XYZ file of C-alpha atoms in Angstrom:
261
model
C -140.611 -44.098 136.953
C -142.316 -45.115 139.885
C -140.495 -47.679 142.076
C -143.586 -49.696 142.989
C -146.996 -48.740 141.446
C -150.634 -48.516 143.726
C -152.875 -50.746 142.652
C -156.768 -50.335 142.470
C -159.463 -52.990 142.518
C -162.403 -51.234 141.153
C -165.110 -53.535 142.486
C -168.670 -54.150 143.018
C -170.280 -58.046 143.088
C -173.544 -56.652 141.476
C -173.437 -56.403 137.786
C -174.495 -53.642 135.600
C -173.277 -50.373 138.017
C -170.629 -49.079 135.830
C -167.734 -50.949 136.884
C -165.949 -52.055 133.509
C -167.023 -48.559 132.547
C -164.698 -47.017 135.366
C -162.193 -48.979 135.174
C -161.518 -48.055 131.619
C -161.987 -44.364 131.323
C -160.359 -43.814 135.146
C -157.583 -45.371 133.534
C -157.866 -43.301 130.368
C -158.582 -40.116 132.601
C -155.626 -40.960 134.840
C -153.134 -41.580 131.427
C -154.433 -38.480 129.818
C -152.696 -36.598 132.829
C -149.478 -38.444 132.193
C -149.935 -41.386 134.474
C -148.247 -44.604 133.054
C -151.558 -47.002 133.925
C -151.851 -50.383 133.536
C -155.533 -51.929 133.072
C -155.272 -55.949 134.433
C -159.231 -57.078 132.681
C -160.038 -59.649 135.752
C -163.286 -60.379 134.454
C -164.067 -63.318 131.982
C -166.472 -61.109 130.375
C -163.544 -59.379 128.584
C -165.071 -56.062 128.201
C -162.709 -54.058 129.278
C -160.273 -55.376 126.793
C -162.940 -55.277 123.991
C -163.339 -51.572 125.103
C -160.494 -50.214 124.459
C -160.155 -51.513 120.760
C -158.198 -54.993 122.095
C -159.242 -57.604 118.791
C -159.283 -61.367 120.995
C -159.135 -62.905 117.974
C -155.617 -61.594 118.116
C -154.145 -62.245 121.327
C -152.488 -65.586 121.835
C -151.985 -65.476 125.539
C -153.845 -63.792 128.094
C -154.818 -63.509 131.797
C -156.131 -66.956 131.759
C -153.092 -68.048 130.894
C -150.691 -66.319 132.994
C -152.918 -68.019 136.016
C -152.291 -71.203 134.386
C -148.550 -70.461 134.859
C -147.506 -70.633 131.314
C -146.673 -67.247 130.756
C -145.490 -64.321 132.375
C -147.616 -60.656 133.172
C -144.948 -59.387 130.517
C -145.602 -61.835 127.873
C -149.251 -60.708 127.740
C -148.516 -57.110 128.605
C -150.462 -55.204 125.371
C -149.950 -51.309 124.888
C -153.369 -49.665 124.028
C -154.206 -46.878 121.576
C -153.862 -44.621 124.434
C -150.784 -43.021 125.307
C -149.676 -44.172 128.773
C -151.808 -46.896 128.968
C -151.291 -50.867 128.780
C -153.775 -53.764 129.043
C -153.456 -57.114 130.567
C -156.466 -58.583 128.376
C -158.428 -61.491 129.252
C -161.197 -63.779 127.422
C -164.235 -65.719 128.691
C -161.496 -68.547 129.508
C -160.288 -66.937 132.502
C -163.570 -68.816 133.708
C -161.495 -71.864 133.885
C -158.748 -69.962 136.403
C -161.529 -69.907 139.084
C -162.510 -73.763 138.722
C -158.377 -74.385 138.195
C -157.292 -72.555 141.340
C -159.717 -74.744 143.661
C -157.489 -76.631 144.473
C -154.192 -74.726 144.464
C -152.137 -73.449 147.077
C -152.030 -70.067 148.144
C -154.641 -69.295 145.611
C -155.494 -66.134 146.887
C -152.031 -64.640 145.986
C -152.056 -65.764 142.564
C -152.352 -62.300 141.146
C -150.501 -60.619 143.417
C -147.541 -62.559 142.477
C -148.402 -61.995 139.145
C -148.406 -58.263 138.778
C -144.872 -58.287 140.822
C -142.675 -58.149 137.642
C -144.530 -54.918 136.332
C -144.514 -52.934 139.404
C -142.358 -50.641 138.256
C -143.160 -49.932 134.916
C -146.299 -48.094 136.097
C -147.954 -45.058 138.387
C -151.259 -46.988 139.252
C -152.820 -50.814 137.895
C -156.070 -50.578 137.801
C -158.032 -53.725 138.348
C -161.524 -54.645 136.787
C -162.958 -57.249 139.072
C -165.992 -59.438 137.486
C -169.484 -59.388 139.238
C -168.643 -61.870 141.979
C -166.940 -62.353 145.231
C -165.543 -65.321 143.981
C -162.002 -66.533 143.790
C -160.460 -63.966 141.059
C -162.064 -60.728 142.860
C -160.175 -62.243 146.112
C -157.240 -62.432 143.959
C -157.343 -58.480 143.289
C -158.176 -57.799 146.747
C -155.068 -59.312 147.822
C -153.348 -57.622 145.349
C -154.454 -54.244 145.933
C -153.096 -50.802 148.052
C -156.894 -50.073 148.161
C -160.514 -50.490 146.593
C -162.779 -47.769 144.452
C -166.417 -48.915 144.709
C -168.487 -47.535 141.994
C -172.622 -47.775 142.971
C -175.623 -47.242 140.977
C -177.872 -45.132 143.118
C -181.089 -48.093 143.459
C -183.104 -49.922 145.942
C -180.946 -52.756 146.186
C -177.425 -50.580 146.246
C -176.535 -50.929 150.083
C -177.649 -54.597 150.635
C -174.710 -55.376 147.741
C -172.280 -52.470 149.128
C -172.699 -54.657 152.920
C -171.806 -57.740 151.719
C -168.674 -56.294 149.301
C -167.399 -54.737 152.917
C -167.834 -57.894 154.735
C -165.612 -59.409 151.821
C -162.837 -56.434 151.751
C -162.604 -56.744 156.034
C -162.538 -60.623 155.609
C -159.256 -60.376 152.742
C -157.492 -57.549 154.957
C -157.569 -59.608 158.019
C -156.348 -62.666 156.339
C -154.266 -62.051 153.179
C -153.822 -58.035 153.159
C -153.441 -56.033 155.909
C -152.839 -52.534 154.519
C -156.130 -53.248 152.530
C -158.475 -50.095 152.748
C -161.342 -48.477 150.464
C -159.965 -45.538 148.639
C -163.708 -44.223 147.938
C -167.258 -44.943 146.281
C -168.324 -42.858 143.369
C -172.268 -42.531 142.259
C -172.307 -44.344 138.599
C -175.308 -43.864 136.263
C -176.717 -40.668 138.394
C -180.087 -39.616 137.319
C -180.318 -36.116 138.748
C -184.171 -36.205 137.495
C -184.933 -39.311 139.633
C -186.070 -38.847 143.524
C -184.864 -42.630 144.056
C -181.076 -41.533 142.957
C -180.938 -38.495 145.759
C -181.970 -40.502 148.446
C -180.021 -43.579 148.251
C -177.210 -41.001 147.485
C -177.801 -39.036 150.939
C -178.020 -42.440 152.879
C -174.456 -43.974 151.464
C -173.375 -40.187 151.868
C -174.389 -40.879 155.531
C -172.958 -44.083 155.784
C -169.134 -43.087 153.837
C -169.201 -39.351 154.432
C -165.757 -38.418 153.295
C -164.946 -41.463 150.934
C -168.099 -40.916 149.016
C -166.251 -38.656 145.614
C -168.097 -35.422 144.933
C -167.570 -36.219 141.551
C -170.784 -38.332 139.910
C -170.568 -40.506 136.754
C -174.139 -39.269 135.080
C -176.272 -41.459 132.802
C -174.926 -40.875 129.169
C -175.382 -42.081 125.921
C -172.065 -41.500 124.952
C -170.822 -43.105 127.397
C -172.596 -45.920 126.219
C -171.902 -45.970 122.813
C -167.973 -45.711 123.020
C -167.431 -49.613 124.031
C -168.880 -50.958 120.873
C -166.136 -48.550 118.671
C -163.410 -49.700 121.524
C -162.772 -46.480 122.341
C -162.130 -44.875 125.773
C -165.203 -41.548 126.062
C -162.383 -39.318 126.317
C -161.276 -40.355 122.785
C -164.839 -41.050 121.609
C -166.004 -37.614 122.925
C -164.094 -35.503 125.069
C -166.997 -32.917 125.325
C -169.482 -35.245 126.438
C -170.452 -34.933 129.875
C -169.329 -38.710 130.423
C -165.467 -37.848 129.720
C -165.539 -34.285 132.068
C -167.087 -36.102 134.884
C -163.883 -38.749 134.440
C -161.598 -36.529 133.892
C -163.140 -34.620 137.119
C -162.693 -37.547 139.306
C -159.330 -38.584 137.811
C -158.420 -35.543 139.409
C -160.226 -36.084 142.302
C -158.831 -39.362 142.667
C -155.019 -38.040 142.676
C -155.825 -35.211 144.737
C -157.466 -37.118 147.896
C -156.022 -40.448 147.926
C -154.314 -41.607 150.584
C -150.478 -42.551 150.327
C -150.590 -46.648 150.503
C -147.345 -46.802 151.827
C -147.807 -44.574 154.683
């Protein structure tokens, strides 16, 4: 058992790049190879709960309110159906957190002190921030060893990817320190389209070494395996969407920096 698990805010303020998508099936990729993982859903939108089979209708108690300081990170703790792999779930209230927290002190560390009781139950929590720089992707900024950055190759990619680094620097120099970006993986990768190579070459360029070799193609599997809440390496292992995972799972634990170094 690991004596204090890494944590990973997968992050990107602009919606629609693959985020959720990452967080879940790194996660899956990373349990598959016997990794106790813990998924934390940060983002009211609740997919990543809904994706891997979590029924809302179910759950009592969730992220929203463990903020709200009525419950515990264990009392909402949920195993999924994958082996290795847990779920702190959240709903569309965890809206409510952000407005709640306004006003509260030290409400940048909220999560941070939240995840403290399951530290060691895990390898790696891996932490889906919503589409914002608001208040709850501060939250997992503070409470992370480091940040994985997933980008859809577009027009707009490195105008969003500037102002998510501004954000990271400002959090490390006032709430965490050890903060850094563990990498930046190419989501949604069009091989076909001239757009996707060039913005690839100029982040590439930019990154050099924390750009991942791996790339997350465009797949319609990948796709489809939300709405059956289903990780893609359950829904379809052979589909190109869960080998390029599985790829940069092992990617992932063969370049990443030691957090506590």
């Amino acid at each position: 058992m690991n004596p204090s698990a890494k944590i990973i805010a997968i992050a990107n303020q602009k919606g629609g790049v693959g985020k959720t998508t990452t967080s879940i099936n790194l996660s899956a990729a990373l349990a598959k190879k016997r990794k106790k993982v813990l998924l934390v859903d940060s983002d009211p939108q609740g997919n990543a709960s809904s994706g891997i089979g979590v029924n809302m209708k179910k759950v009592k108690a969730h992220l929203y309110h463990a903020y709200s300081g009525g419950y515990s990170s264990t009392d909402i703790l949920r195993k999924s159906s994958v082996n290795n792999l847990d779920i702190l779930p959240s709903s569309i209230d965890l809206v409510a957190a952000e407005i709640e927290m306004i006003s509260v002190e030290n409400r940048e560390t909220r999560l941070r002190l939240l995840l403290e009781p399951v530290l060691g139950l895990y390898d790696y929590i891996v932490i889906d921030c919503p589409p914002s720089l608001g208040l709850l992707t501060v939250n997992a900024l503070t409470s992370a060893n480091s940040v994985l950055i997933p980008m859809q190759c577009e027009y707009f990619a490195m105008e969003g990817l500037a102002q998510l680094v501004n954000t990271i620097r400002s959090v490390k120099k006032s709430f965490n320190k050890s903060l850094y970006i563990e990498g930046l993986v190419l989501t949604m990768f069009d091989k076909r389209n001239r757009l996707t190579h060039q913005v690839a070459a100029e982040i590439k360029t930019h990154f050099k070494d924390q750009l991942y070799k791996t790339v997350i193609p465009r797949n319609v599997r990948l796709s489809e395996c939300p709405s059956h809440g289903q990780t893609i390496i359950d829904y379809d292992k052979t589909s190109t969407g869960a080998v390029s995972y599985m790829n940069l799972a092992k990617e992932f634990l063969t370049n990443q920096r030691k957090y506590n170094e």
